[in-house]
mmCIF file of C-alpha atoms and ligand atoms in Angstrom:
data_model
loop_
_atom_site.group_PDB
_atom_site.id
_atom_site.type_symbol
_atom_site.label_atom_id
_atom_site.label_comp_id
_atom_site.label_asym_id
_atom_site.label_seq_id
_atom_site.Cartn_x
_atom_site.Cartn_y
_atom_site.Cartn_z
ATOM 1 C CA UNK A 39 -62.487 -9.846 -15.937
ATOM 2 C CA UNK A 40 -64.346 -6.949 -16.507
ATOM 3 C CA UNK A 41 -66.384 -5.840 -20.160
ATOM 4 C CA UNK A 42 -63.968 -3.166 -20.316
ATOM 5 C CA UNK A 43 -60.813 -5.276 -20.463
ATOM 6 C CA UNK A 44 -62.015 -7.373 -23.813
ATOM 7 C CA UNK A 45 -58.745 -9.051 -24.918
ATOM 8 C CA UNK A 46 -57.841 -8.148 -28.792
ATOM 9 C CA UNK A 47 -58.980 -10.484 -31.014
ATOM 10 C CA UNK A 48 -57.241 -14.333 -31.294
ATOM 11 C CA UNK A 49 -56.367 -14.068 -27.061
ATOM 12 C CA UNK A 50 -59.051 -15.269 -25.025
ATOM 13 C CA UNK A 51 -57.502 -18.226 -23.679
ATOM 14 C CA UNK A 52 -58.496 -19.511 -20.713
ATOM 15 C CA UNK A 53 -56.483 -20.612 -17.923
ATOM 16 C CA UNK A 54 -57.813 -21.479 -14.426
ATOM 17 C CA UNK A 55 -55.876 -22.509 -10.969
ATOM 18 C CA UNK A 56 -57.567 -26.030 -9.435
ATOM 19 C CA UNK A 57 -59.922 -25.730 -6.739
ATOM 20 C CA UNK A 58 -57.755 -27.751 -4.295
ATOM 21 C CA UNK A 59 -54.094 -26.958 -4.782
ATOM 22 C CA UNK A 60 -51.794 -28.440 -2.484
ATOM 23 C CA UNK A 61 -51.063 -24.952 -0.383
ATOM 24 C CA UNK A 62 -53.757 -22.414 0.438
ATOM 25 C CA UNK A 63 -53.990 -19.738 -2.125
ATOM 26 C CA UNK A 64 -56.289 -16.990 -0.569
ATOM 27 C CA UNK A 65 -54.392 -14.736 1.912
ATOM 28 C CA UNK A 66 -51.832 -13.134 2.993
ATOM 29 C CA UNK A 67 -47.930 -14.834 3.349
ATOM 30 C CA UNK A 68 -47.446 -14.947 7.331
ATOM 31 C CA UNK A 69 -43.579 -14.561 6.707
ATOM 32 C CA UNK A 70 -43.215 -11.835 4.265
ATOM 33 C CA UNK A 71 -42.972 -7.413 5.106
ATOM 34 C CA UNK A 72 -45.819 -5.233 5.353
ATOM 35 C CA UNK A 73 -45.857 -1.307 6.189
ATOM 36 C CA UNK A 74 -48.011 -1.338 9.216
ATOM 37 C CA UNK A 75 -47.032 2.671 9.877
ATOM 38 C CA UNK A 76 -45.424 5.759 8.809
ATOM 39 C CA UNK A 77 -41.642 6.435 10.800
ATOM 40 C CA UNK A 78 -43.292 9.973 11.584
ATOM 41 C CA UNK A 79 -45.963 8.767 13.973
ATOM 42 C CA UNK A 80 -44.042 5.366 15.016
ATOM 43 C CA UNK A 81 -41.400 8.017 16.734
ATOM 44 C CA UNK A 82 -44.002 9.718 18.703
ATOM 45 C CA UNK A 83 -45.473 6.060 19.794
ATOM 46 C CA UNK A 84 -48.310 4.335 17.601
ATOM 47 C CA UNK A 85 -50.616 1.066 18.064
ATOM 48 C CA UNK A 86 -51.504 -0.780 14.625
ATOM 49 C CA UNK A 87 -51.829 -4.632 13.705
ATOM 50 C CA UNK A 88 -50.812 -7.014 11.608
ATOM 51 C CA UNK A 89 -52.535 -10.429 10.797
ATOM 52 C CA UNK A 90 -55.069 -9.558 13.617
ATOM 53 C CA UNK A 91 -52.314 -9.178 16.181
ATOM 54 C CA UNK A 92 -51.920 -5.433 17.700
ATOM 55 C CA UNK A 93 -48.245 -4.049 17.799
ATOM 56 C CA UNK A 94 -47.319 -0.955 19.619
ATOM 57 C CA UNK A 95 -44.369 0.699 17.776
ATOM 58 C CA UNK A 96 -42.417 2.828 20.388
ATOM 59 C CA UNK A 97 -38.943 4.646 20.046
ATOM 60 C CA UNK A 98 -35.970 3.022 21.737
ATOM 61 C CA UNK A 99 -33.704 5.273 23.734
ATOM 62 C CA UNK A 100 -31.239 4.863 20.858
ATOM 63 C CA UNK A 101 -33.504 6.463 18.425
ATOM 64 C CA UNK A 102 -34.244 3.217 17.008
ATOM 65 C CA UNK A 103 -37.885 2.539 16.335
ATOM 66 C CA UNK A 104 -39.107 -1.000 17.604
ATOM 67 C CA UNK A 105 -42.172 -3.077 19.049
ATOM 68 C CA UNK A 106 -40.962 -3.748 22.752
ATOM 69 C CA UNK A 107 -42.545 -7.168 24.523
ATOM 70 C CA UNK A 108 -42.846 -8.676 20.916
ATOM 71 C CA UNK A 109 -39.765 -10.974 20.200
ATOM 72 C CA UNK A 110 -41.327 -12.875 17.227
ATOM 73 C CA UNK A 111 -41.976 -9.496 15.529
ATOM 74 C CA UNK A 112 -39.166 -8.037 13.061
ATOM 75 C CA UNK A 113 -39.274 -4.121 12.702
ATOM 76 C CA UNK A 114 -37.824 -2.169 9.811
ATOM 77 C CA UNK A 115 -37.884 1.683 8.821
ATOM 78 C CA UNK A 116 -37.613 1.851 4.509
ATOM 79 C CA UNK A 117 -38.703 4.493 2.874
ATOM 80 C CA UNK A 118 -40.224 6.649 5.977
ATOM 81 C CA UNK A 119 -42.288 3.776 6.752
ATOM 82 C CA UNK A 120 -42.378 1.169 9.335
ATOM 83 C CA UNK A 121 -42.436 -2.279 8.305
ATOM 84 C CA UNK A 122 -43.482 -5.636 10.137
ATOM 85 C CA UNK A 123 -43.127 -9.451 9.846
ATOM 86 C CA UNK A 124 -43.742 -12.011 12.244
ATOM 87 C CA UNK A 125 -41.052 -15.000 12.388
ATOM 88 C CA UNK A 126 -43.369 -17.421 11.010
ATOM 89 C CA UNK A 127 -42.104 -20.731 10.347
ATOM 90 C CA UNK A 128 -38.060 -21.750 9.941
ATOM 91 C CA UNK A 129 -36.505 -21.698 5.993
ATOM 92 C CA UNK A 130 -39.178 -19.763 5.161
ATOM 93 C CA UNK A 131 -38.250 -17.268 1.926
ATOM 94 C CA UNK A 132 -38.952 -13.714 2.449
ATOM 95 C CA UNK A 133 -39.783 -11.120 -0.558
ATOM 96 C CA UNK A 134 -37.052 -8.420 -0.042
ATOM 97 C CA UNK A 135 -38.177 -4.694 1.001
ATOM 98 C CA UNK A 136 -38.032 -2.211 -1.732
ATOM 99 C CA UNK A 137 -34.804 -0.277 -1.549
ATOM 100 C CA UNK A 138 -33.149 2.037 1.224
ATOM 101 C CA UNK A 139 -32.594 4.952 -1.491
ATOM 102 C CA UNK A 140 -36.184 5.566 -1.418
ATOM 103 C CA UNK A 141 -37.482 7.886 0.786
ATOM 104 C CA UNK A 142 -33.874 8.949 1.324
ATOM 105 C CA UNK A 143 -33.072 12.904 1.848
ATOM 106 C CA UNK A 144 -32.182 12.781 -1.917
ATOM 107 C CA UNK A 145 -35.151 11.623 -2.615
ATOM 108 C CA UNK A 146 -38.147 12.867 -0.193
ATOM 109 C CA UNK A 147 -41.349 11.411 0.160
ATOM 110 C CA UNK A 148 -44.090 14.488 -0.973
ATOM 111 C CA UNK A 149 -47.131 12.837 -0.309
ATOM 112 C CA UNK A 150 -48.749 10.018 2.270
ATOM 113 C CA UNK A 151 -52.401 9.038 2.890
ATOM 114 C CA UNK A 152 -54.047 5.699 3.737
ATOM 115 C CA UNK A 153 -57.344 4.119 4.122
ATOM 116 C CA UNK A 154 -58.759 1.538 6.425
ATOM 117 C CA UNK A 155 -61.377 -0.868 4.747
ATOM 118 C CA UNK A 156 -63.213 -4.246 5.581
ATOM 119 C CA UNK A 157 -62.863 -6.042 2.548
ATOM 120 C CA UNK A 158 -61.035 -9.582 1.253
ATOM 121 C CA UNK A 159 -56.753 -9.522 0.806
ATOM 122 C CA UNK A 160 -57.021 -10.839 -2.233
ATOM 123 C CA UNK A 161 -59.329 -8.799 -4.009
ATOM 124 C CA UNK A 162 -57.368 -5.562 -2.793
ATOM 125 C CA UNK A 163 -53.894 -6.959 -4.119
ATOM 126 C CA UNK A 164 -55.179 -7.649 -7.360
ATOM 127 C CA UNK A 165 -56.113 -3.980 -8.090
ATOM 128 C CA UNK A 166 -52.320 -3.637 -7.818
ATOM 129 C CA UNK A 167 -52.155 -5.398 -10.849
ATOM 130 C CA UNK A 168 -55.306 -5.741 -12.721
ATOM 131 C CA UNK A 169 -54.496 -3.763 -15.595
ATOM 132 C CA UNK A 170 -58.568 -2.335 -15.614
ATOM 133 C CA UNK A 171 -58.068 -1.363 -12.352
ATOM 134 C CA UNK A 172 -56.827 2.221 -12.978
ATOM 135 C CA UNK A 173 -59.136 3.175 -15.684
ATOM 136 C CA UNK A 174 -62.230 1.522 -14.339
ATOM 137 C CA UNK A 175 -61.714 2.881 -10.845
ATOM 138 C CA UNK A 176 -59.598 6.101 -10.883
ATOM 139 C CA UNK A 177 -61.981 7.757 -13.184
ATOM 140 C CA UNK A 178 -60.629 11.725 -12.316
ATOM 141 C CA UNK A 179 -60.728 14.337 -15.398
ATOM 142 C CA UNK A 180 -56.831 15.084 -13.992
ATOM 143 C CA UNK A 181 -55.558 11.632 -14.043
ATOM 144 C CA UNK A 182 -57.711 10.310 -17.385
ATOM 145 C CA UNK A 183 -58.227 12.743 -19.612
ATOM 146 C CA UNK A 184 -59.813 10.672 -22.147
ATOM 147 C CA UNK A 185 -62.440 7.908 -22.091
ATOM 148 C CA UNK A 186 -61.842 6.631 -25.595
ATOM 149 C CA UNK A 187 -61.045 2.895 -25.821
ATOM 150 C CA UNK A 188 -57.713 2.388 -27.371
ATOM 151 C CA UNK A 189 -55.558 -0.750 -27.944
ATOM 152 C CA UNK A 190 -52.465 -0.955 -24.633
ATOM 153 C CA UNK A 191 -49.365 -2.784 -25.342
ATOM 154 C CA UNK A 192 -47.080 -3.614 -22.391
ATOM 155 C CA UNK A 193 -44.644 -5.531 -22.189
ATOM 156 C CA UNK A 194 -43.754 -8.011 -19.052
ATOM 157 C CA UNK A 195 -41.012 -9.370 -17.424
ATOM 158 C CA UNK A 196 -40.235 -11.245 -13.950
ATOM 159 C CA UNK A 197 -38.541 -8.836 -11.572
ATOM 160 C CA UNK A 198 -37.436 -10.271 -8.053
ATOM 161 C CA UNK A 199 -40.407 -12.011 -6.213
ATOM 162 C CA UNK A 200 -43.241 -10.657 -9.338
ATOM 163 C CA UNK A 201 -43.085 -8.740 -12.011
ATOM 164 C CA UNK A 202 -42.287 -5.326 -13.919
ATOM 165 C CA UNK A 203 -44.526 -4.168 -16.646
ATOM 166 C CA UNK A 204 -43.556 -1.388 -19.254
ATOM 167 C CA UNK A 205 -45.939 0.542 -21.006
ATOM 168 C CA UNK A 206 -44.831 -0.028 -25.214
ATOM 169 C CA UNK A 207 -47.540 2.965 -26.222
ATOM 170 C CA UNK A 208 -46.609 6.362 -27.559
ATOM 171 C CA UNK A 209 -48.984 7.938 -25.244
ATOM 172 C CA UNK A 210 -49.767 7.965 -21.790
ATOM 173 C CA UNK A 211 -52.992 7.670 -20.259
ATOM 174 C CA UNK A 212 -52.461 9.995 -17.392
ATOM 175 C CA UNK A 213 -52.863 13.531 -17.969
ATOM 176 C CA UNK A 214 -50.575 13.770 -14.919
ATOM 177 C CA UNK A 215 -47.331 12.073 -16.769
ATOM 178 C CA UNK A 216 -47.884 13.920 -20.193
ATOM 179 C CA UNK A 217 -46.369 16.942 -18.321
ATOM 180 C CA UNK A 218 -43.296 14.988 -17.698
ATOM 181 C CA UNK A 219 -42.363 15.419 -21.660
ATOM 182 C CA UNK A 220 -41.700 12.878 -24.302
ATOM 183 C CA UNK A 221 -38.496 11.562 -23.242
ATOM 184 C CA UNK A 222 -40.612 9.844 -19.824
ATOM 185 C CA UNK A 223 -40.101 6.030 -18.762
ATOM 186 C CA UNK A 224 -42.676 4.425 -16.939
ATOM 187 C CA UNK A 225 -42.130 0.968 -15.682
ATOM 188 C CA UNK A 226 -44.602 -0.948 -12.715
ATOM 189 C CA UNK A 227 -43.294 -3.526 -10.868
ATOM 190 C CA UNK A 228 -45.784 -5.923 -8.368
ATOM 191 C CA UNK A 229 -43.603 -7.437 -5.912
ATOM 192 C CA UNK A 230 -45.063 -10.016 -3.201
ATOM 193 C CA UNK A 231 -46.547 -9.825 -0.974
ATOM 194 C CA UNK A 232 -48.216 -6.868 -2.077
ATOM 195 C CA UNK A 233 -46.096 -4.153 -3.214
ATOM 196 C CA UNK A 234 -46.511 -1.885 -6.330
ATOM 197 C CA UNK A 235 -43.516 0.408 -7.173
ATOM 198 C CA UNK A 236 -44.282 2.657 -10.313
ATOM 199 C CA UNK A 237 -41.314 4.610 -11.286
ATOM 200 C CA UNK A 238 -40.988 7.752 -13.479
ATOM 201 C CA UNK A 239 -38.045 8.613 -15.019
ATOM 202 C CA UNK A 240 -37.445 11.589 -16.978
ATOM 203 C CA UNK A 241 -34.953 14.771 -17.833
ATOM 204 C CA UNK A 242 -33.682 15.713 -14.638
ATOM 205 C CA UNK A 243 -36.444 14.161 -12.867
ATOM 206 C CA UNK A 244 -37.567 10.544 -10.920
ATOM 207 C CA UNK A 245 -40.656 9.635 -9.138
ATOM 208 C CA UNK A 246 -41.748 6.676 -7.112
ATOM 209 C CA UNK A 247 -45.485 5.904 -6.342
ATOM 210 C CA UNK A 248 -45.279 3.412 -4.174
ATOM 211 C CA UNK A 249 -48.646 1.567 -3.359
ATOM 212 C CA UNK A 250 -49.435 -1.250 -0.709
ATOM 213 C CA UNK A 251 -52.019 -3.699 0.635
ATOM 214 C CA UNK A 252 -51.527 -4.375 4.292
ATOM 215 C CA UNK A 253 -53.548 -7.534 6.069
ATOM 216 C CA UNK A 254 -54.567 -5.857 9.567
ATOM 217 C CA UNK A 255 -57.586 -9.079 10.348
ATOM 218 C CA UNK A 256 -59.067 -11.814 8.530
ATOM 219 C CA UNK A 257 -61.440 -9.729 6.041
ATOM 220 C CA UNK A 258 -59.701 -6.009 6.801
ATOM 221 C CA UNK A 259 -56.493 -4.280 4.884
ATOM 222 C CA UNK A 260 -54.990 -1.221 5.167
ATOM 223 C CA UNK A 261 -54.135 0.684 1.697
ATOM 224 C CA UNK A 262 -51.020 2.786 1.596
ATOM 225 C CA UNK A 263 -50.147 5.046 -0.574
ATOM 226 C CA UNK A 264 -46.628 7.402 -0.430
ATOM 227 C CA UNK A 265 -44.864 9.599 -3.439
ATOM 228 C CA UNK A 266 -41.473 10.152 -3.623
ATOM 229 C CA UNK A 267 -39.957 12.410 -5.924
ATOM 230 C CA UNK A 268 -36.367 13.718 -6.812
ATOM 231 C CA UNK A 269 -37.270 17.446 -7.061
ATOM 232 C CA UNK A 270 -37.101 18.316 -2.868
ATOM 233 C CA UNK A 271 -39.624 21.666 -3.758
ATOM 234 C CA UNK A 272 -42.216 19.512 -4.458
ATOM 235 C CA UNK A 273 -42.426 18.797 -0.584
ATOM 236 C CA UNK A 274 -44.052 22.013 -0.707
ATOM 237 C CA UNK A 275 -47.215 20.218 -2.496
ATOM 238 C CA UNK A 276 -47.128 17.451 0.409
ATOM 239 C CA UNK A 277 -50.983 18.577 1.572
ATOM 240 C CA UNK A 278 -52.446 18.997 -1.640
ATOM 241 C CA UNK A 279 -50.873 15.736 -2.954
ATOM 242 C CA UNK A 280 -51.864 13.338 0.020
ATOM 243 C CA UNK A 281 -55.296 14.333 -0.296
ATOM 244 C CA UNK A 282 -55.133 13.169 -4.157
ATOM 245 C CA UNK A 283 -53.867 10.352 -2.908
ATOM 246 C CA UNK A 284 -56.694 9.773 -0.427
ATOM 247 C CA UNK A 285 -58.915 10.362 -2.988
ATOM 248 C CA UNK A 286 -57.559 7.235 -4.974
ATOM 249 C CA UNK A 287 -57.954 4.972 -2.111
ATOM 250 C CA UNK A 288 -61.264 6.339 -1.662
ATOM 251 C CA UNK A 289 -62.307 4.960 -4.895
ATOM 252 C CA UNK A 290 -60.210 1.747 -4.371
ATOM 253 C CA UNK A 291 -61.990 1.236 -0.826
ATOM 254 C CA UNK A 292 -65.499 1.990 -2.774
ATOM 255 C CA UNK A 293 -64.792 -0.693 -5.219
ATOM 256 C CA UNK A 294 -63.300 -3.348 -2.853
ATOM 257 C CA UNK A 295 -66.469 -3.016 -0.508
ATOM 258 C CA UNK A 296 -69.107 -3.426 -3.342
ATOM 259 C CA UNK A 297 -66.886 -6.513 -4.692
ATOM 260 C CA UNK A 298 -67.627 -7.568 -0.568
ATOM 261 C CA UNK A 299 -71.258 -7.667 -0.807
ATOM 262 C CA UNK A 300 -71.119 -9.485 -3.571
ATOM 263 C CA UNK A 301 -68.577 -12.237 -2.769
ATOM 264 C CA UNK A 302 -68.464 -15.653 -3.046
ATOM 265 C CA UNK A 303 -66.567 -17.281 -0.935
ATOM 266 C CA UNK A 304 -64.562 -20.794 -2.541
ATOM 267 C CA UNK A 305 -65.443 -19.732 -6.025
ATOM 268 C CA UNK A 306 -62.904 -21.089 -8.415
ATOM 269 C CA UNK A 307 -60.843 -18.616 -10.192
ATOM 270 C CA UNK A 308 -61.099 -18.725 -13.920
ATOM 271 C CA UNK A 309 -59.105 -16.427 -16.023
ATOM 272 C CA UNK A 310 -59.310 -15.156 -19.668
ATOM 273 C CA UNK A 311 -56.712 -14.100 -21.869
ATOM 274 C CA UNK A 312 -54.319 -11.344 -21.818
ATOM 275 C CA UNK A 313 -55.944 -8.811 -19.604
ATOM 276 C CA UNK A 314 -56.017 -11.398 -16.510
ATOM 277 C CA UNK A 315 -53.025 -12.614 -17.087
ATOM 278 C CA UNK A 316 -51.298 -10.161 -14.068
ATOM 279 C CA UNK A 317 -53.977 -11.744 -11.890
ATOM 280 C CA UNK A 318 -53.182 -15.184 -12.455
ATOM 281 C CA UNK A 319 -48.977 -14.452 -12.471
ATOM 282 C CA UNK A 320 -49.999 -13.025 -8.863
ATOM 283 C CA UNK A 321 -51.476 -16.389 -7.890
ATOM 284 C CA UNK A 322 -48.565 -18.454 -9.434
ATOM 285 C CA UNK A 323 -46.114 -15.982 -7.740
ATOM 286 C CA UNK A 324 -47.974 -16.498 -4.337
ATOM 287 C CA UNK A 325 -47.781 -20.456 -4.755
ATOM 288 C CA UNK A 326 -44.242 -20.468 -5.707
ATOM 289 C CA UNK A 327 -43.632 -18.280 -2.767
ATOM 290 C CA UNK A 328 -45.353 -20.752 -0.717
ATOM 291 C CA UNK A 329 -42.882 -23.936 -1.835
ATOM 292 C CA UNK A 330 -40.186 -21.586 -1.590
ATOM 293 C CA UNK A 331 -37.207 -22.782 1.137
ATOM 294 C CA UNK A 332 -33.445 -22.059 1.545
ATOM 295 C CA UNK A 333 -32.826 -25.118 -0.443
ATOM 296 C CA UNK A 334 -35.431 -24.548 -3.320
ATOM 297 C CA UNK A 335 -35.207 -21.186 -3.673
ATOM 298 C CA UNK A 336 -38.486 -19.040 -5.362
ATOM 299 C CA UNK A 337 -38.889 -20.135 -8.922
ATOM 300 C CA UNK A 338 -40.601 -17.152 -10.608
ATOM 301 C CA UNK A 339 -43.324 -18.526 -12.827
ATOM 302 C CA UNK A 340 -43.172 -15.650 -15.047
ATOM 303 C CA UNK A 341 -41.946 -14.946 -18.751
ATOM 304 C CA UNK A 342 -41.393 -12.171 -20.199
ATOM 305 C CA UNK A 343 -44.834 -11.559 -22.632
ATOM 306 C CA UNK A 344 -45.886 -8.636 -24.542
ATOM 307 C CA UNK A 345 -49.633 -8.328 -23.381
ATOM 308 C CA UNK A 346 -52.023 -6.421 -25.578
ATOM 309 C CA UNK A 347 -55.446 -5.345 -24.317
ATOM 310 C CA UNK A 348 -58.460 -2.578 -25.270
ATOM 311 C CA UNK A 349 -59.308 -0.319 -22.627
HETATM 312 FE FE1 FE2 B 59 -56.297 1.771 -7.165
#
């Protein structure tokens, strides 16, 4: 937790996972889907990696885009990107890929960038849902136009394999999404392993920003992020709007490598009140995932809460 994340008054609970749960809780899930490349460059032939194993992602003669010589690798294109699992143990459950629609024609992808950066899995999936992460980290005059503290209400609910969060506030905190009128709805969903799918809906007008953490080594991720929108002109904007989105996982990279030097490793996890309550969801989410099978299927530890925070 963070100063800036104080949880209103009469929440500080505190809730901690044990120090030696029965399944590992740090890393990555060996079975689940991670982007590991963009469709563009996988057509024209691309090397990349995946739990410190290199793939080379090559285009069958059938247009199909695979990872020849690899038989225990799965490969998927969703949402002009290519995704990867390894077939890692039998009756293992899998999180499900966000949907085909995205990144359809109707529905183009308008911006792409991604960043490279030596830091812990962990740590970079919980910006996904820390709810200080965006206004302690994305700190541009554009995005936050104000740096008043003021009281956020959102309200929670499990969604398949995590959870959805929807903002209860009048306002929004983003100058960005003030221009998409009054009428807006923003919802986040965090879905393991370590997908983030905020959606904007408003008159005559959707948008998808669609952020991911992807485990290349032990102690390196790549960070993904890609924008679709509804409105095909906005292609147009593609340059300018990938290197905003570099920009953010600039400062996410930034933060990730100063929480590096300062890690310690096997420190127990303690967390306090409302504003950590996405982290620790994310760690029950990952254990349930982990005594998942095709005979217990995932039991998502979630309820829906209305959590209430000053930032
Ligand atoms: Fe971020």
């Amino acid at each position: 937790m963070t100063l800036a994340q104080a949880p209103v008054a009469g929440d500080a609970a505190l809730a901690s996972l044990p120090e030696r749960p029965a399944r590992p809780r740090f890393g990555a899930p060996l079975q689940a889907w991670y982007p590991v490349a963009r469709e563009a460059e996988a057509l024209q032939g691309v090397r990349t990696h995946l739990h410190g194993r290199a793939i080379i992602l090559r285009r069958y003669a059938a247009g199909a885009i695979g990872a020849p010589h690899q038989p225990d690798l799965m490969v998927v294109v969703r949402a002009g990107l290519v995704w990867a699992r390894h077939l890692h143990g039998r009756g293992q459950v899998v999180p499900p890929l966000i949907e085909d629609s995205i990144g359809g024609g109707h529905f183009p992808m308008i911006a792409y960038s991604e960043v490279k950066v030596e830091a812990d899995y962990d740590q970079a999936v919980l910006g996904l849902v820390d709810p200080a992460h965006v206004p302690m980290v994305h700190d541009a005059w554009w995005w936050r136009g104000s740096t008043k503290r003021r009281v956020k209400t959102k309200q929670y609910a499990p969604s398949p394999f995590g959870f959805t969060a929807t903002a209860a506030d009048p306002f929004a905190s983003a100058l960005a999404y003030a221009l998409t009128g009054a009428s807006r709805r923003i919802t986040i969903e965090f879905r393991l392993p370590s997908t983030r799918i905020e959606r904007v809906e408003a008159e005559g007008f959707r948008l998808v920003n669609l952020t991911t953490v992807t485990p290349t080594a032990p102690g390196s991720v790549t960070l993904r992020n890609a924008i679709y929108c509804s409105l095909s002109p906005m292609r147009a904007l593609h340059p300018l709007l990938s290197a905003l989105g570099r920009a953010f996982l600039e400062q996410d990279a930034r933060i990730l490598r100063r929480f590096e030097s300062r890690r310690v490793p096997g420190h127990p996890l303690v967390f306090v009140g409302a504003p950590d309550q996405p982290s620790l969801w994310y760690y029950q989410c990952k254990a349930a995932l982990g005594r998942a099978t095709e005979d217990a299927p995932f039991a998502n530890p979630v309820r829906t809460t209305v959590l209430q925070w000053r930032t």
